[in-house]
Amino acid sequence: MKTKRTGFFRSLRFRIMVTLIIIGIAPAAITSFVIVRGYENRAIALRASNIKNQCDVLVNSIVTENYLEDQSSDVLNSELSLLSTVYSGRILLIDSHFKVVKDTYDLDTGKTSVSKEVISCFQTGYGSTHYDSDNAYIEITVPIRDTDSGELPGVLVASISTNEIAQTVRNLENMGILFSAIISVIVLVVGWIIANILVRPLNKVTKAIEDVTDGYDNEAISVNNYTETAAITDAFNQMLRRIRALDNSRQEFVSNVSHELKTPLTSMKVLADSLNGQDNVPIEIYREFMSDITQEIDRENNIIQDLLTMVRMDRTAVDLNIEKTEIGELLAQVIQRLKPIADKKGVELTLDATDKVVAEVDVTKLSLAFSNLIENGIKYNVDKGWVRVSLSSDKKYFYVTVADCGLGIADDQIDHIFERFYRGDKSHSTTIEGTGLGLAITKNAIAMHRGIIKVKSEVGEGTTFMVRLPLVHTA
């Protein structure tokens, strides 16, 4: 259950829903915050402006009536009380000795007030406005200036409640929260629907792949709802085709191996049964049969040896034993080993390697590759024919060409000669020894060196193999 939940949280459906929720809620939350803060700032500024204007009017009357010295004016007392009552606030009048001469609450009259705002007002001659959002009030200080002398005989301090503004802000915030919650629910539902719609094609792809893994792989899968799913299914179908081709190749390989290994054993059994079925076999016939059995054993051994070589070649290039080698000398050694076979068939074997070419190669594997090419040129040649090996190079690669004037290869067979156990001309496959693995081994060895091999051939005129290999090995 835990794994299933974890899988959901990592799923594309969950991520789509989260993205849609963020996209849907974030603008609503930001809008709500901006609206509430905008209302609060505007309401506070408007309230402060109104109070400041009325305080300025009061200050002029206070100066005119000399109210700081004589607080007996009923008109000013009424105006101060009215302002305090209307705005649910408190008004203090403080003289130049920091003594409170008037308090509409009658709490601090006669006391000393040395608040920071009052001191600043006396020192600078300018008033100030301060909003305390935690305690919900606005405090305004207004200098009481004598218009004739320019002196400051006092300061008016008005502390006005903003409870109704704070309440409105709270109401707006609650409405914003409710609005965001509604949007969240709507986005969650819509997100779930959209996520299911978007993910449905991927589920189809998953189901199709599961069907393939369960064995229903007769047809290619196709989910073309989106460009991405179409690309995924195309890539999967290509992989599936390669797997099928590999499986067919494996089955064919097993069949060919079984056939090739069984043929010498069958011949040996026939020969042995023939000997056992006869009495008093002449020594000449016995020796002839034993010689044939020995040849079949050698043939079986050659097949097994080539199979082991193929297995080793199928490993990665990490198994290469790279060393700097003079390629001309390597080819000369290969030709020297094969010269007795060429002489026996009357085939002229030559090497054209005037340039000294030094490259980083695996000597054993590359010798085997060149040996197979040259030996094939000898085997599938005509009497008194020729095989010419040439070597050249440039700044990046070296090139080896093996040409002969032999039987040649038909056009319909050239594409198959590098397949395992493939032997081209059936009329010669029984008379010319071989396992059909030589060219497959050659191509594998060249591929491990990051090289390429090409072939040109015409029936009755001969065959040319062209090999290109890098001078410097790269893993």
Coordinates of C-alpha atoms in Angstrom, one line a residue:
M1 CA 0.0 0.0 0.0
K2 CA 2.8 2.4 0.8
T3 CA 4.5 1.6 -2.5
K4 CA 1.2 2.3 -4.4
R5 CA 0.8 5.7 -2.6
T6 CA 4.4 6.6 -3.3
G7 CA 3.9 5.6 -7.0
F8 CA 0.9 7.9 -7.2
F9 CA 2.8 10.9 -5.8
R10 CA 5.5 10.3 -8.4
S11 CA 3.0 9.8 -11.2
L12 CA 2.4 12.2 -14.1
R13 CA -1.3 12.5 -13.1
F14 CA -0.3 13.8 -9.6
R15 CA 2.2 16.3 -11.0
I16 CA -0.3 17.6 -13.5
M17 CA -2.9 18.1 -10.7
V18 CA -0.3 19.9 -8.5
T19 CA 0.7 22.1 -11.4
L20 CA -2.9 23.0 -12.2
I21 CA -3.7 23.7 -8.5
I22 CA -0.6 26.0 -8.2
I23 CA -1.5 27.8 -11.4
G24 CA -5.1 28.1 -10.3
I25 CA -4.6 29.1 -6.7
A26 CA -1.6 31.2 -6.8
P27 CA -3.2 34.0 -8.9
A28 CA -6.3 33.9 -6.7
A29 CA -4.2 34.1 -3.5
I30 CA -2.1 36.9 -4.9
T31 CA -5.1 38.8 -6.2
S32 CA -6.9 38.5 -2.8
F33 CA -3.8 39.7 -1.0
V34 CA -3.3 42.7 -3.3
I35 CA -7.0 43.7 -3.0
V36 CA -7.1 43.4 0.8
R37 CA -3.8 45.2 1.3
G38 CA -4.8 47.8 -1.2
Y39 CA -8.1 48.5 0.6
E40 CA -6.3 48.7 3.9
N41 CA -3.7 51.1 2.8
R42 CA -6.2 53.3 1.0
A43 CA -8.7 53.3 3.9
I44 CA -5.9 54.2 6.4
A45 CA -4.6 56.9 4.1
L46 CA -8.0 58.4 3.6
R47 CA -8.8 58.3 7.4
A48 CA -5.5 59.9 8.3
S49 CA -6.0 62.6 5.7
N50 CA -9.5 63.5 7.0
I51 CA -8.3 63.6 10.6
K52 CA -5.2 65.7 9.6
N53 CA -7.4 68.2 7.9
Q54 CA -9.7 68.6 10.9
C55 CA -6.7 68.8 13.3
D56 CA -5.3 71.6 11.2
V57 CA -8.5 73.5 11.6
L58 CA -8.5 72.9 15.3
V59 CA -4.8 74.0 15.6
N60 CA -5.7 77.4 14.0
S61 CA -8.5 77.9 16.5
I62 CA -6.2 76.8 19.4
V63 CA -3.7 79.5 18.4
T64 CA -6.3 82.1 17.8
E65 CA -8.1 81.4 21.2
N66 CA -4.7 81.0 23.0
Y67 CA -6.2 77.7 24.2
L68 CA -2.9 76.3 25.5
E69 CA -3.0 79.1 28.2
D70 CA -6.8 79.1 28.8
Q71 CA -8.9 76.0 28.2
S72 CA -12.2 77.7 29.1
S73 CA -13.4 78.0 25.5
D74 CA -16.6 76.0 25.3
V75 CA -16.5 76.0 21.5
L76 CA -13.0 74.4 21.3
N77 CA -13.9 72.0 24.1
S78 CA -16.9 70.9 22.1
E79 CA -15.0 70.5 18.9
L80 CA -12.3 68.5 20.6
S81 CA -14.9 66.2 22.2
L82 CA -16.8 65.9 18.9
L83 CA -13.7 64.9 17.0
S84 CA -12.8 62.4 19.6
T85 CA -16.2 60.9 19.7
V86 CA -16.8 60.8 15.9
Y87 CA -13.5 58.9 15.3
S88 CA -13.5 56.9 18.5
G89 CA -10.2 58.5 19.4
R90 CA -8.3 60.5 21.9
I91 CA -6.9 64.0 21.6
L92 CA -4.0 65.4 23.6
L93 CA -2.7 69.0 23.7
I94 CA 0.8 69.3 25.0
D95 CA 2.6 72.6 25.7
S96 CA 6.3 73.4 25.1
H97 CA 7.1 72.0 28.6
F98 CA 5.8 68.6 27.5
K99 CA 2.8 69.1 29.9
V100 CA -0.6 67.7 28.8
V101 CA -2.9 70.6 29.1
K102 CA -5.9 68.8 27.5
D103 CA -6.9 65.1 27.4
T104 CA -10.3 64.3 25.9
Y105 CA -10.2 61.2 28.1
D106 CA -9.3 63.2 31.2
L107 CA -6.7 60.6 32.1
D108 CA -3.3 62.4 31.6
T109 CA -4.2 66.1 32.0
G110 CA -1.5 67.8 33.9
K111 CA 1.0 65.0 33.3
T112 CA 4.2 65.1 31.3
S113 CA 4.3 63.4 27.8
V114 CA 7.8 62.8 26.3
S115 CA 6.9 60.4 23.6
K116 CA 9.2 60.1 20.6
E117 CA 6.7 61.6 18.2
V118 CA 6.1 64.6 20.4
I119 CA 9.8 65.3 21.0
S120 CA 10.4 65.0 17.2
C121 CA 7.6 67.4 16.4
F122 CA 9.0 70.0 18.8
Q123 CA 12.5 69.5 17.4
T124 CA 11.7 69.5 13.7
G125 CA 8.6 71.6 13.6
Y126 CA 6.9 68.9 11.5
G127 CA 4.1 66.5 12.4
S128 CA 3.9 62.8 11.7
T129 CA 1.5 60.0 11.0
H130 CA 1.9 56.5 12.4
Y131 CA -0.3 53.5 11.8
D132 CA -0.3 50.6 14.4
S133 CA -1.9 47.6 12.6
D134 CA -1.5 45.4 15.7
N135 CA -3.4 47.7 18.0
A136 CA -5.6 49.1 15.2
Y137 CA -5.1 52.9 15.7
I138 CA -3.7 55.9 13.8
E139 CA -1.6 58.4 15.8
I140 CA -1.1 61.9 14.3
T141 CA 1.0 64.7 15.7
V142 CA 0.3 68.2 14.5
P143 CA 2.6 71.2 15.5
I144 CA 0.7 74.2 17.0
R145 CA 2.6 77.1 15.4
D146 CA 2.2 80.7 16.3
T147 CA 1.6 82.4 13.0
D148 CA 3.1 85.7 14.2
S149 CA 6.3 84.6 15.9
G150 CA 6.6 81.2 14.2
E151 CA 7.2 79.5 17.5
L152 CA 5.8 76.1 18.6
P153 CA 3.9 76.6 21.9
G154 CA 2.5 73.1 21.7
V155 CA 1.7 69.9 19.9
L156 CA -1.7 68.2 19.2
V157 CA -1.7 64.4 19.3
A158 CA -4.7 62.5 18.0
S159 CA -5.0 58.8 18.5
I160 CA -7.8 57.5 16.3
S161 CA -9.2 53.9 16.4
T162 CA -9.3 51.9 13.1
N163 CA -11.3 48.9 14.4
E164 CA -13.9 49.2 11.7
I165 CA -11.2 49.2 9.0
A166 CA -9.5 46.2 10.7
Q167 CA -12.8 44.4 10.8
T168 CA -13.4 45.1 7.1
V169 CA -9.9 43.8 6.3
R170 CA -10.6 40.6 8.3
N171 CA -13.9 40.2 6.4
L172 CA -12.1 40.6 3.1
E173 CA -9.4 38.1 4.1
N174 CA -12.0 35.6 5.1
M175 CA -13.8 36.1 1.8
G176 CA -10.4 35.7 0.0
I177 CA -9.8 32.4 1.9
L178 CA -13.3 31.2 1.0
F179 CA -12.7 32.2 -2.6
S180 CA -9.4 30.4 -2.8
A181 CA -10.9 27.3 -1.2
I182 CA -13.7 27.3 -3.8
I183 CA -11.1 27.8 -6.6
S184 CA -9.0 25.0 -5.1
V185 CA -11.9 22.5 -5.2
I186 CA -12.8 23.5 -8.7
V187 CA -9.2 23.3 -9.9
L188 CA -8.8 19.9 -8.1
V189 CA -11.8 18.5 -9.9
V190 CA -10.9 20.0 -13.2
G191 CA -7.2 19.0 -12.7
W192 CA -8.3 15.4 -12.0
I193 CA -10.3 15.3 -15.2
I194 CA -7.6 16.9 -17.3
A195 CA -4.9 14.7 -15.8
N196 CA -6.9 11.6 -16.6
I197 CA -7.4 12.8 -20.2
L198 CA -3.8 13.6 -20.6
V199 CA -2.5 10.3 -19.0
R200 CA -5.0 8.0 -20.7
P201 CA -2.9 7.6 -23.9
L202 CA 0.2 6.8 -21.7
N203 CA -1.9 4.1 -20.0
K204 CA -2.7 2.7 -23.4
V205 CA 1.0 2.6 -24.2
T206 CA 1.7 0.9 -20.9
K207 CA -1.1 -1.7 -21.5
A208 CA 0.1 -2.4 -25.0
I209 CA 3.7 -2.9 -23.7
E210 CA 2.4 -5.2 -21.0
D211 CA 0.5 -7.2 -23.7
V212 CA 3.8 -7.6 -25.5
T213 CA 5.6 -8.7 -22.4
D214 CA 2.8 -11.3 -21.9
G215 CA 3.4 -12.7 -25.3
Y216 CA 0.9 -10.9 -27.5
D217 CA 3.6 -9.5 -29.8
N218 CA 2.2 -10.4 -33.2
E219 CA 1.4 -6.8 -34.1
A220 CA 3.0 -3.4 -33.5
I221 CA 1.4 -1.1 -31.0
S222 CA 0.0 2.3 -32.1
V223 CA -1.1 5.1 -29.8
N224 CA -1.2 8.3 -31.9
N225 CA -3.2 10.6 -29.5
Y226 CA -0.2 12.9 -29.1
T227 CA 3.0 13.5 -30.9
E228 CA 4.9 12.2 -27.9
T229 CA 3.0 9.0 -27.6
A230 CA 3.3 8.4 -31.3
A231 CA 7.1 8.9 -30.9
I232 CA 7.2 6.5 -27.9
T233 CA 5.3 3.8 -29.8
D234 CA 7.4 4.2 -32.9
A235 CA 10.6 3.8 -30.8
F236 CA 9.1 0.8 -29.0
N237 CA 8.0 -0.8 -32.3
Q238 CA 11.6 -0.4 -33.7
M239 CA 13.0 -2.0 -30.6
L240 CA 10.4 -4.8 -30.9
R241 CA 11.4 -5.4 -34.5
R242 CA 15.1 -5.6 -33.5
I243 CA 14.2 -8.0 -30.7
R244 CA 12.3 -10.2 -33.1
A245 CA 15.1 -10.1 -35.6
L246 CA 17.6 -10.9 -32.8
D247 CA 15.3 -13.8 -31.7
N248 CA 15.0 -15.1 -35.2
S249 CA 18.8 -14.8 -35.6
R250 CA 19.3 -16.7 -32.4
Q251 CA 16.9 -19.5 -33.5
E252 CA 18.6 -19.7 -36.8
F253 CA 22.0 -19.7 -35.1
V254 CA 21.1 -22.5 -32.8
S255 CA 19.6 -24.4 -35.8
N256 CA 22.8 -23.9 -37.8
V257 CA 25.1 -24.8 -34.9
S258 CA 23.1 -28.0 -34.3
H259 CA 23.2 -28.9 -38.0
E260 CA 26.9 -28.1 -38.4
L261 CA 27.8 -30.1 -35.2
K262 CA 25.6 -33.0 -36.1
T263 CA 26.9 -33.5 -39.7
P264 CA 30.4 -34.6 -38.7
L265 CA 29.0 -36.8 -36.0
T266 CA 26.6 -38.4 -38.4
S267 CA 29.5 -39.1 -40.9
M268 CA 31.6 -40.6 -38.1
K269 CA 28.7 -42.8 -37.0
V270 CA 28.1 -44.0 -40.6
L271 CA 31.8 -44.8 -41.0
A272 CA 32.0 -46.6 -37.6
D273 CA 28.8 -48.6 -38.3
S274 CA 30.3 -49.7 -41.6
L275 CA 33.4 -50.9 -39.9
N276 CA 31.4 -52.7 -37.2
G277 CA 29.1 -54.3 -39.8
Q278 CA 31.9 -56.1 -41.7
D279 CA 34.0 -59.1 -40.7
N280 CA 37.7 -59.3 -41.5
V281 CA 38.0 -55.8 -42.8
P282 CA 41.2 -55.4 -44.9
I283 CA 43.7 -53.1 -43.2
E284 CA 43.6 -50.7 -46.2
I285 CA 39.9 -50.2 -45.9
Y286 CA 40.2 -49.9 -42.1
R287 CA 42.9 -47.2 -42.4
E288 CA 40.8 -45.4 -45.1
F289 CA 37.8 -45.3 -42.8
M290 CA 39.8 -44.2 -39.8
S291 CA 41.4 -41.5 -41.9
D292 CA 37.9 -40.3 -42.9
I293 CA 36.8 -40.4 -39.2
T294 CA 39.9 -38.3 -38.3
Q295 CA 39.0 -35.7 -40.9
E296 CA 35.5 -35.5 -39.5
I297 CA 36.9 -35.1 -36.0
D298 CA 39.1 -32.3 -37.2
R299 CA 36.1 -30.7 -38.9
E300 CA 34.1 -30.9 -35.7
N301 CA 37.1 -29.4 -33.8
N302 CA 37.3 -26.5 -36.3
I303 CA 33.6 -25.8 -35.9
I304 CA 33.9 -25.8 -32.1
Q305 CA 37.0 -23.6 -32.2
D306 CA 35.3 -21.0 -34.5
L307 CA 32.2 -21.0 -32.2
L308 CA 34.5 -20.3 -29.2
T309 CA 36.1 -17.5 -31.2
M310 CA 32.7 -16.0 -32.0
V311 CA 31.7 -16.1 -28.3
R312 CA 34.9 -14.3 -27.4
M313 CA 34.4 -11.8 -30.2
D314 CA 30.8 -11.0 -29.0
R315 CA 32.3 -9.5 -25.8
T316 CA 32.8 -5.8 -25.5
A317 CA 35.9 -3.9 -26.7
V318 CA 37.1 -3.9 -23.1
D319 CA 38.6 -7.3 -24.0
L320 CA 40.8 -5.9 -26.6
N321 CA 44.6 -6.0 -25.9
I322 CA 45.6 -2.8 -27.6
E323 CA 49.3 -2.3 -28.5
K324 CA 51.2 -0.2 -31.1
T325 CA 51.8 -2.5 -34.1
E326 CA 53.5 -2.1 -37.5
I327 CA 50.6 -3.3 -39.8
G328 CA 52.9 -4.1 -42.7
E329 CA 54.8 -6.6 -40.6
L330 CA 51.5 -8.1 -39.2
L331 CA 50.2 -8.7 -42.8
A332 CA 53.6 -10.2 -43.8
Q333 CA 53.4 -12.7 -41.0
V334 CA 49.8 -13.6 -41.9
I335 CA 50.8 -14.1 -45.6
Q336 CA 53.8 -16.2 -44.5
R337 CA 51.6 -18.6 -42.6
L338 CA 49.1 -18.9 -45.5
K339 CA 51.7 -19.2 -48.2
P340 CA 51.9 -23.1 -48.1
I341 CA 48.1 -23.2 -48.7
A342 CA 48.4 -20.8 -51.6
D343 CA 51.4 -22.8 -53.1
K344 CA 49.4 -26.0 -52.8
K345 CA 46.7 -24.5 -55.0
G346 CA 49.0 -22.7 -57.3
V347 CA 47.7 -19.2 -56.1
E348 CA 50.1 -16.3 -56.2
L349 CA 50.1 -14.4 -52.9
T350 CA 51.5 -10.8 -52.9
L351 CA 51.7 -7.9 -50.5
D352 CA 52.0 -4.3 -51.4
A353 CA 52.9 -2.3 -48.3
T354 CA 55.6 0.2 -49.1
D355 CA 54.5 2.7 -46.5
K356 CA 55.2 2.1 -42.8
V357 CA 51.9 2.2 -40.9
V358 CA 51.9 2.0 -37.1
A359 CA 48.5 1.7 -35.4
E360 CA 47.0 0.8 -32.1
V361 CA 45.3 -2.6 -32.5
D362 CA 44.7 -6.0 -30.9
V363 CA 47.3 -8.1 -32.9
T364 CA 45.6 -11.5 -32.2
K365 CA 42.1 -10.5 -33.3
L366 CA 43.2 -8.4 -36.3
S367 CA 45.5 -11.2 -37.5
L368 CA 42.6 -13.6 -37.3
A369 CA 40.4 -11.1 -39.4
F370 CA 43.1 -10.6 -42.1
S371 CA 43.9 -14.3 -42.1
N372 CA 40.2 -15.2 -42.8
L373 CA 40.0 -12.7 -45.7
I374 CA 43.2 -13.9 -47.3
E375 CA 42.4 -17.6 -46.7
N376 CA 39.0 -17.1 -48.3
G377 CA 40.7 -15.5 -51.3
I378 CA 42.8 -18.6 -51.6
K379 CA 40.0 -21.1 -51.1
Y380 CA 37.5 -19.6 -53.5
N381 CA 40.1 -19.0 -56.2
V382 CA 40.9 -20.6 -59.5
D383 CA 44.0 -22.7 -60.2
K384 CA 47.0 -20.5 -61.0
G385 CA 45.1 -17.5 -59.7
W386 CA 46.3 -14.6 -57.5
V387 CA 45.5 -12.9 -54.2
R388 CA 46.8 -9.3 -53.7
V389 CA 47.0 -7.6 -50.4
S390 CA 47.7 -3.9 -50.2
L391 CA 48.2 -1.4 -47.4
S392 CA 47.9 2.4 -47.3
S393 CA 47.1 5.1 -44.8
D394 CA 46.2 8.8 -44.3
K395 CA 46.4 10.9 -41.2
K396 CA 43.5 9.2 -39.5
Y397 CA 43.0 5.7 -40.9
F398 CA 44.8 2.9 -42.5
Y399 CA 43.3 0.8 -45.3
V400 CA 43.8 -2.9 -46.2
T401 CA 42.5 -4.3 -49.4
V402 CA 42.4 -8.1 -50.2
A403 CA 41.6 -8.8 -53.9
D404 CA 41.4 -12.1 -55.7
C405 CA 40.5 -13.3 -59.2
G406 CA 38.4 -16.2 -58.0
L407 CA 34.9 -17.4 -58.2
G408 CA 33.2 -14.2 -57.1
I409 CA 30.0 -13.7 -55.2
A410 CA 26.5 -13.3 -56.6
D411 CA 24.7 -10.0 -56.0
D412 CA 21.9 -11.6 -54.0
Q413 CA 24.5 -13.2 -51.7
I414 CA 26.7 -10.2 -50.9
D415 CA 24.4 -8.9 -48.2
H416 CA 24.5 -12.3 -46.3
I417 CA 28.2 -13.2 -46.5
F418 CA 28.9 -11.8 -43.0
E419 CA 26.1 -13.8 -41.4
R420 CA 27.0 -16.7 -39.2
F421 CA 27.2 -20.1 -40.9
Y422 CA 26.3 -18.6 -44.3
R423 CA 28.1 -20.1 -47.2
G424 CA 27.4 -18.5 -50.5
D425 CA 27.8 -20.8 -53.5
K426 CA 26.1 -24.1 -52.5
S427 CA 27.8 -26.0 -55.4
H428 CA 31.2 -25.3 -53.7
S429 CA 30.1 -25.4 -50.1
T430 CA 30.6 -29.1 -49.9
T431 CA 33.9 -29.3 -51.7
I432 CA 35.6 -26.3 -50.0
E433 CA 36.3 -26.7 -46.3
G434 CA 34.9 -24.1 -43.9
T435 CA 32.4 -23.5 -41.1
G436 CA 30.7 -20.4 -42.5
L437 CA 31.9 -18.4 -39.5
G438 CA 35.1 -16.8 -40.9
L439 CA 33.6 -13.6 -42.3
A440 CA 31.3 -13.2 -39.3
I441 CA 34.4 -13.4 -37.0
T442 CA 36.3 -10.9 -39.3
K443 CA 33.5 -8.3 -39.3
N444 CA 33.2 -8.6 -35.5
A445 CA 36.9 -8.1 -35.0
I446 CA 37.0 -5.0 -37.3
A447 CA 33.9 -3.6 -35.6
M448 CA 35.5 -3.9 -32.2
H449 CA 38.4 -1.7 -33.6
R450 CA 35.8 0.9 -34.7
G451 CA 36.5 0.0 -38.3
I452 CA 34.4 -0.9 -41.4
I453 CA 34.6 -3.5 -44.1
K454 CA 33.1 -3.4 -47.6
V455 CA 33.1 -5.9 -50.4
K456 CA 32.9 -5.7 -54.2
S457 CA 32.5 -8.8 -56.3
E458 CA 31.4 -10.1 -59.7
V459 CA 30.8 -13.8 -60.4
G460 CA 33.7 -15.3 -62.3
E461 CA 35.9 -12.3 -62.0
G462 CA 36.8 -12.2 -58.3
T463 CA 36.2 -10.4 -55.0
T464 CA 37.7 -7.4 -53.3
F465 CA 37.4 -6.8 -49.5
M466 CA 38.2 -3.2 -48.4
V467 CA 38.9 -2.6 -44.7
R468 CA 39.3 0.8 -43.0
L469 CA 40.6 1.0 -39.4
P470 CA 41.6 4.0 -37.2
L471 CA 45.3 4.5 -36.5
V472 CA 44.5 5.5 -32.9
H473 CA 42.1 3.2 -30.9
T474 CA 39.3 4.9 -28.9
A475 CA 37.5 2.8 -26.3

